[in-house]
PDB file of C-alpha atoms in Angstrom:
ATOM      1  CA  UNK A 995      -0.456  -0.289   0.296  1.00  0.00           C
ATOM      2  CA  UNK A 996       2.477   2.488   0.122  1.00  0.00           C
ATOM      3  CA  UNK A 997       3.072   2.657  -3.325  1.00  0.00           C
ATOM      4  CA  UNK A 998      -0.615   4.283  -3.306  1.00  0.00           C
ATOM      5  CA  UNK A 999      -0.581   6.039  -0.214  1.00  0.00           C
ATOM      6  CA  UNK A1000       2.782   8.705  -1.587  1.00  0.00           C
ATOM      7  CA  UNK A1001       0.609   8.768  -5.040  1.00  0.00           C
ATOM      8  CA  UNK A1002      -1.302  12.108  -5.225  1.00  0.00           C
ATOM      9  CA  UNK A1003      -3.253   9.785  -7.828  1.00  0.00           C
ATOM     10  CA  UNK A1004      -3.348   6.833  -9.571  1.00  0.00           C
ATOM     11  CA  UNK A1005      -4.453   5.440 -13.130  1.00  0.00           C
ATOM     12  CA  UNK A1006      -8.068   3.002 -13.061  1.00  0.00           C
ATOM     13  CA  UNK A1007      -9.263   1.364 -15.607  1.00  0.00           C
ATOM     14  CA  UNK A1008     -13.050   0.041 -15.661  1.00  0.00           C
ATOM     15  CA  UNK A1009     -13.531  -2.973 -19.207  1.00  0.00           C
ATOM     16  CA  UNK A1010     -16.602  -1.758 -20.222  1.00  0.00           C
ATOM     17  CA  UNK A1011     -19.233  -4.051 -21.767  1.00  0.00           C
ATOM     18  CA  UNK A1012     -18.209  -3.531 -24.778  1.00  0.00           C
ATOM     19  CA  UNK A1013     -15.724  -5.126 -23.553  1.00  0.00           C
ATOM     20  CA  UNK A1014     -13.300  -1.666 -24.516  1.00  0.00           C
ATOM     21  CA  UNK A1015     -11.996  -0.021 -21.476  1.00  0.00           C
ATOM     22  CA  UNK A1016     -12.111   3.614 -20.616  1.00  0.00           C
ATOM     23  CA  UNK A1017      -9.096   5.172 -17.952  1.00  0.00           C
ATOM     24  CA  UNK A1018      -9.398   7.790 -15.262  1.00  0.00           C
ATOM     25  CA  UNK A1019      -6.831   9.682 -12.579  1.00  0.00           C
ATOM     26  CA  UNK A1020      -8.026   9.370  -9.674  1.00  0.00           C
ATOM     27  CA  UNK A1021      -7.107  10.392  -6.102  1.00  0.00           C
ATOM     28  CA  UNK A1022      -6.710   7.048  -3.491  1.00  0.00           C
ATOM     29  CA  UNK A1023      -6.562   7.333   0.204  1.00  0.00           C
ATOM     30  CA  UNK A1024      -4.889   4.380   2.572  1.00  0.00           C
ATOM     31  CA  UNK A1025      -5.962   4.214   6.099  1.00  0.00           C
ATOM     32  CA  UNK A1026      -5.896   0.552   8.164  1.00  0.00           C
ATOM     33  CA  UNK A1027      -3.676  -0.988   5.897  1.00  0.00           C
ATOM     34  CA  UNK A1028      -6.524  -0.694   3.446  1.00  0.00           C
ATOM     35  CA  UNK A1029      -6.380   1.914   0.397  1.00  0.00           C
ATOM     36  CA  UNK A1030     -10.010   4.111  -0.792  1.00  0.00           C
ATOM     37  CA  UNK A1031     -11.515   5.555  -3.673  1.00  0.00           C
ATOM     38  CA  UNK A1032     -14.152   7.908  -4.144  1.00  0.00           C
ATOM     39  CA  UNK A1033     -16.286   8.819  -8.013  1.00  0.00           C
ATOM     40  CA  UNK A1034     -15.818  12.833  -7.649  1.00  0.00           C
ATOM     41  CA  UNK A1035     -19.187  13.204  -9.256  1.00  0.00           C
ATOM     42  CA  UNK A1036     -20.907  10.318  -7.211  1.00  0.00           C
ATOM     43  CA  UNK A1037     -22.991   8.086  -7.329  1.00  0.00           C
ATOM     44  CA  UNK A1038     -24.064   9.122 -11.343  1.00  0.00           C
ATOM     45  CA  UNK A1039     -20.552   9.097 -12.845  1.00  0.00           C
ATOM     46  CA  UNK A1040     -19.946   6.571 -15.436  1.00  0.00           C
ATOM     47  CA  UNK A1041     -16.799   4.364 -13.914  1.00  0.00           C
ATOM     48  CA  UNK A1042     -18.955   4.207 -10.575  1.00  0.00           C
ATOM     49  CA  UNK A1043     -21.843   3.019 -12.527  1.00  0.00           C
ATOM     50  CA  UNK A1044     -19.533   0.135 -14.204  1.00  0.00           C
ATOM     51  CA  UNK A1045     -17.655  -1.162 -11.433  1.00  0.00           C
ATOM     52  CA  UNK A1046     -20.851  -1.524  -9.108  1.00  0.00           C
ATOM     53  CA  UNK A1047     -22.393  -3.699 -12.553  1.00  0.00           C
ATOM     54  CA  UNK A1048     -19.182  -6.451 -11.718  1.00  0.00           C
ATOM     55  CA  UNK A1049     -17.237  -3.887 -14.593  1.00  0.00           C
ATOM     56  CA  UNK A1050     -13.636  -5.961 -14.499  1.00  0.00           C
ATOM     57  CA  UNK A1051     -11.313  -2.918 -12.941  1.00  0.00           C
ATOM     58  CA  UNK A1052      -7.542  -2.412 -12.784  1.00  0.00           C
ATOM     59  CA  UNK A1053      -4.149   0.585 -11.405  1.00  0.00           C
ATOM     60  CA  UNK A1054      -1.935   1.473 -12.621  1.00  0.00           C
ATOM     61  CA  UNK A1055       1.425   1.874 -11.399  1.00  0.00           C
ATOM     62  CA  UNK A1056       4.711   2.438 -12.329  1.00  0.00           C
ATOM     63  CA  UNK A1057       3.902   1.394 -15.587  1.00  0.00           C
ATOM     64  CA  UNK A1058       2.655  -1.997 -14.631  1.00  0.00           C
ATOM     65  CA  UNK A1059      -1.399  -2.000 -15.000  1.00  0.00           C
ATOM     66  CA  UNK A1060      -2.648  -4.943 -12.420  1.00  0.00           C
ATOM     67  CA  UNK A1061      -5.906  -6.249 -11.892  1.00  0.00           C
ATOM     68  CA  UNK A1062      -8.252  -4.931  -8.845  1.00  0.00           C
ATOM     69  CA  UNK A1063     -11.724  -4.873  -6.412  1.00  0.00           C
ATOM     70  CA  UNK A1064     -13.803  -2.649  -5.789  1.00  0.00           C
ATOM     71  CA  UNK A1065     -15.752  -3.167  -2.313  1.00  0.00           C
ATOM     72  CA  UNK A1066     -18.260  -0.935  -1.369  1.00  0.00           C
ATOM     73  CA  UNK A1067     -17.931   0.729   2.240  1.00  0.00           C
ATOM     74  CA  UNK A1068     -20.821   1.502   4.711  1.00  0.00           C
ATOM     75  CA  UNK A1069     -19.108   2.015   7.148  1.00  0.00           C
ATOM     76  CA  UNK A1070     -20.516   5.814   8.374  1.00  0.00           C
ATOM     77  CA  UNK A1071     -17.382   5.635  10.500  1.00  0.00           C
ATOM     78  CA  UNK A1072     -15.046   4.108   8.554  1.00  0.00           C
ATOM     79  CA  UNK A1073     -16.587   7.023   5.601  1.00  0.00           C
ATOM     80  CA  UNK A1074     -15.344   8.964   8.102  1.00  0.00           C
ATOM     81  CA  UNK A1075     -12.149   8.592   8.302  1.00  0.00           C
ATOM     82  CA  UNK A1076     -11.102   8.484   4.655  1.00  0.00           C
ATOM     83  CA  UNK A1077     -13.234  11.840   4.697  1.00  0.00           C
ATOM     84  CA  UNK A1078     -10.211  12.766   7.374  1.00  0.00           C
ATOM     85  CA  UNK A1079      -7.954  11.024   4.781  1.00  0.00           C
ATOM     86  CA  UNK A1080      -8.938  13.231   2.178  1.00  0.00           C
ATOM     87  CA  UNK A1081      -8.589  16.266   3.961  1.00  0.00           C
ATOM     88  CA  UNK A1082      -5.219  15.681   5.330  1.00  0.00           C
ATOM     89  CA  UNK A1083      -3.520  14.304   1.481  1.00  0.00           C
ATOM     90  CA  UNK A1084      -5.046  16.905   0.150  1.00  0.00           C
ATOM     91  CA  UNK A1085      -6.795  19.744   1.338  1.00  0.00           C
ATOM     92  CA  UNK A1086      -3.451  22.054   1.007  1.00  0.00           C
ATOM     93  CA  UNK A1087      -3.252  21.866  -2.317  1.00  0.00           C
ATOM     94  CA  UNK A1088      -7.031  21.900  -3.677  1.00  0.00           C
ATOM     95  CA  UNK A1089      -8.694  22.547  -0.812  1.00  0.00           C
ATOM     96  CA  UNK A1090     -12.705  23.347  -3.213  1.00  0.00           C
ATOM     97  CA  UNK A1091     -12.021  19.684  -4.823  1.00  0.00           C
ATOM     98  CA  UNK A1092     -11.730  18.304  -1.500  1.00  0.00           C
ATOM     99  CA  UNK A1093     -14.600  19.872   0.009  1.00  0.00           C
ATOM    100  CA  UNK A1094     -16.499  18.652  -2.787  1.00  0.00           C
ATOM    101  CA  UNK A1095     -15.198  15.467  -1.801  1.00  0.00           C
ATOM    102  CA  UNK A1096     -16.548  14.835   1.394  1.00  0.00           C
ATOM    103  CA  UNK A1097     -19.859  15.667   1.537  1.00  0.00           C
ATOM    104  CA  UNK A1098     -22.575  13.201   2.125  1.00  0.00           C
ATOM    105  CA  UNK A1099     -22.959  12.111  -1.977  1.00  0.00           C
ATOM    106  CA  UNK A1100     -19.805  11.629  -2.828  1.00  0.00           C
ATOM    107  CA  UNK A1101     -18.659  10.379  -0.249  1.00  0.00           C
ATOM    108  CA  UNK A1102     -21.325   7.265  -0.512  1.00  0.00           C
ATOM    109  CA  UNK A1103     -19.506   6.059  -3.316  1.00  0.00           C
ATOM    110  CA  UNK A1104     -16.370   5.241  -1.536  1.00  0.00           C
ATOM    111  CA  UNK A1105     -14.905   1.340  -1.881  1.00  0.00           C
ATOM    112  CA  UNK A1106     -12.430  -0.555  -1.156  1.00  0.00           C
ATOM    113  CA  UNK A1107      -9.250  -1.046  -3.784  1.00  0.00           C
ATOM    114  CA  UNK A1108      -7.293  -4.425  -3.701  1.00  0.00           C
ATOM    115  CA  UNK A1109      -5.124  -4.507  -6.263  1.00  0.00           C
ATOM    116  CA  UNK A1110      -3.636  -7.715  -7.449  1.00  0.00           C
ATOM    117  CA  UNK A1111      -0.165  -7.258  -6.988  1.00  0.00           C
ATOM    118  CA  UNK A1112       0.753 -11.167  -8.926  1.00  0.00           C
ATOM    119  CA  UNK A1113      -0.459 -10.730 -12.698  1.00  0.00           C
ATOM    120  CA  UNK A1114      -0.365  -7.693 -14.903  1.00  0.00           C
ATOM    121  CA  UNK A1115      -2.853  -7.109 -17.246  1.00  0.00           C
ATOM    122  CA  UNK A1116      -2.593  -6.889 -21.358  1.00  0.00           C
ATOM    123  CA  UNK A1117      -4.877  -3.377 -22.399  1.00  0.00           C
ATOM    124  CA  UNK A1118      -5.160  -3.123 -25.489  1.00  0.00           C
ATOM    125  CA  UNK A1119      -3.484   0.585 -27.851  1.00  0.00           C
ATOM    126  CA  UNK A1120      -6.401   2.638 -28.191  1.00  0.00           C
ATOM    127  CA  UNK A1121      -6.189   3.658 -32.104  1.00  0.00           C
ATOM    128  CA  UNK A1122      -5.613   7.370 -32.336  1.00  0.00           C
TER     129      UNK A1122
END
């Protein structure tokens, strides 16, 4: 988890229903030895809807694309701890976005990120 806790953002890949992949930068925080992410635009975020529907996920760390799983978090105490981590990690550099990512609508999208470090995924090149 150290490699995730030290990064300001990571690239998350989500496999769409048609088999293609989409990527996006995403903030990640670590607490209690686990990594957590949130959908900055709430439950309406396309990636969040796809993941909730069972889409395959991967994260890019140091050039490697590793399979991952996202698990919804519903424990209010843990969600608040994750919010505190977002404030501690990002508030000095991005105060406005941090205040947005800790409101209840966005906090409700908190997901535990489990990265499988034993294997990599090949993401096909996107057409030019």
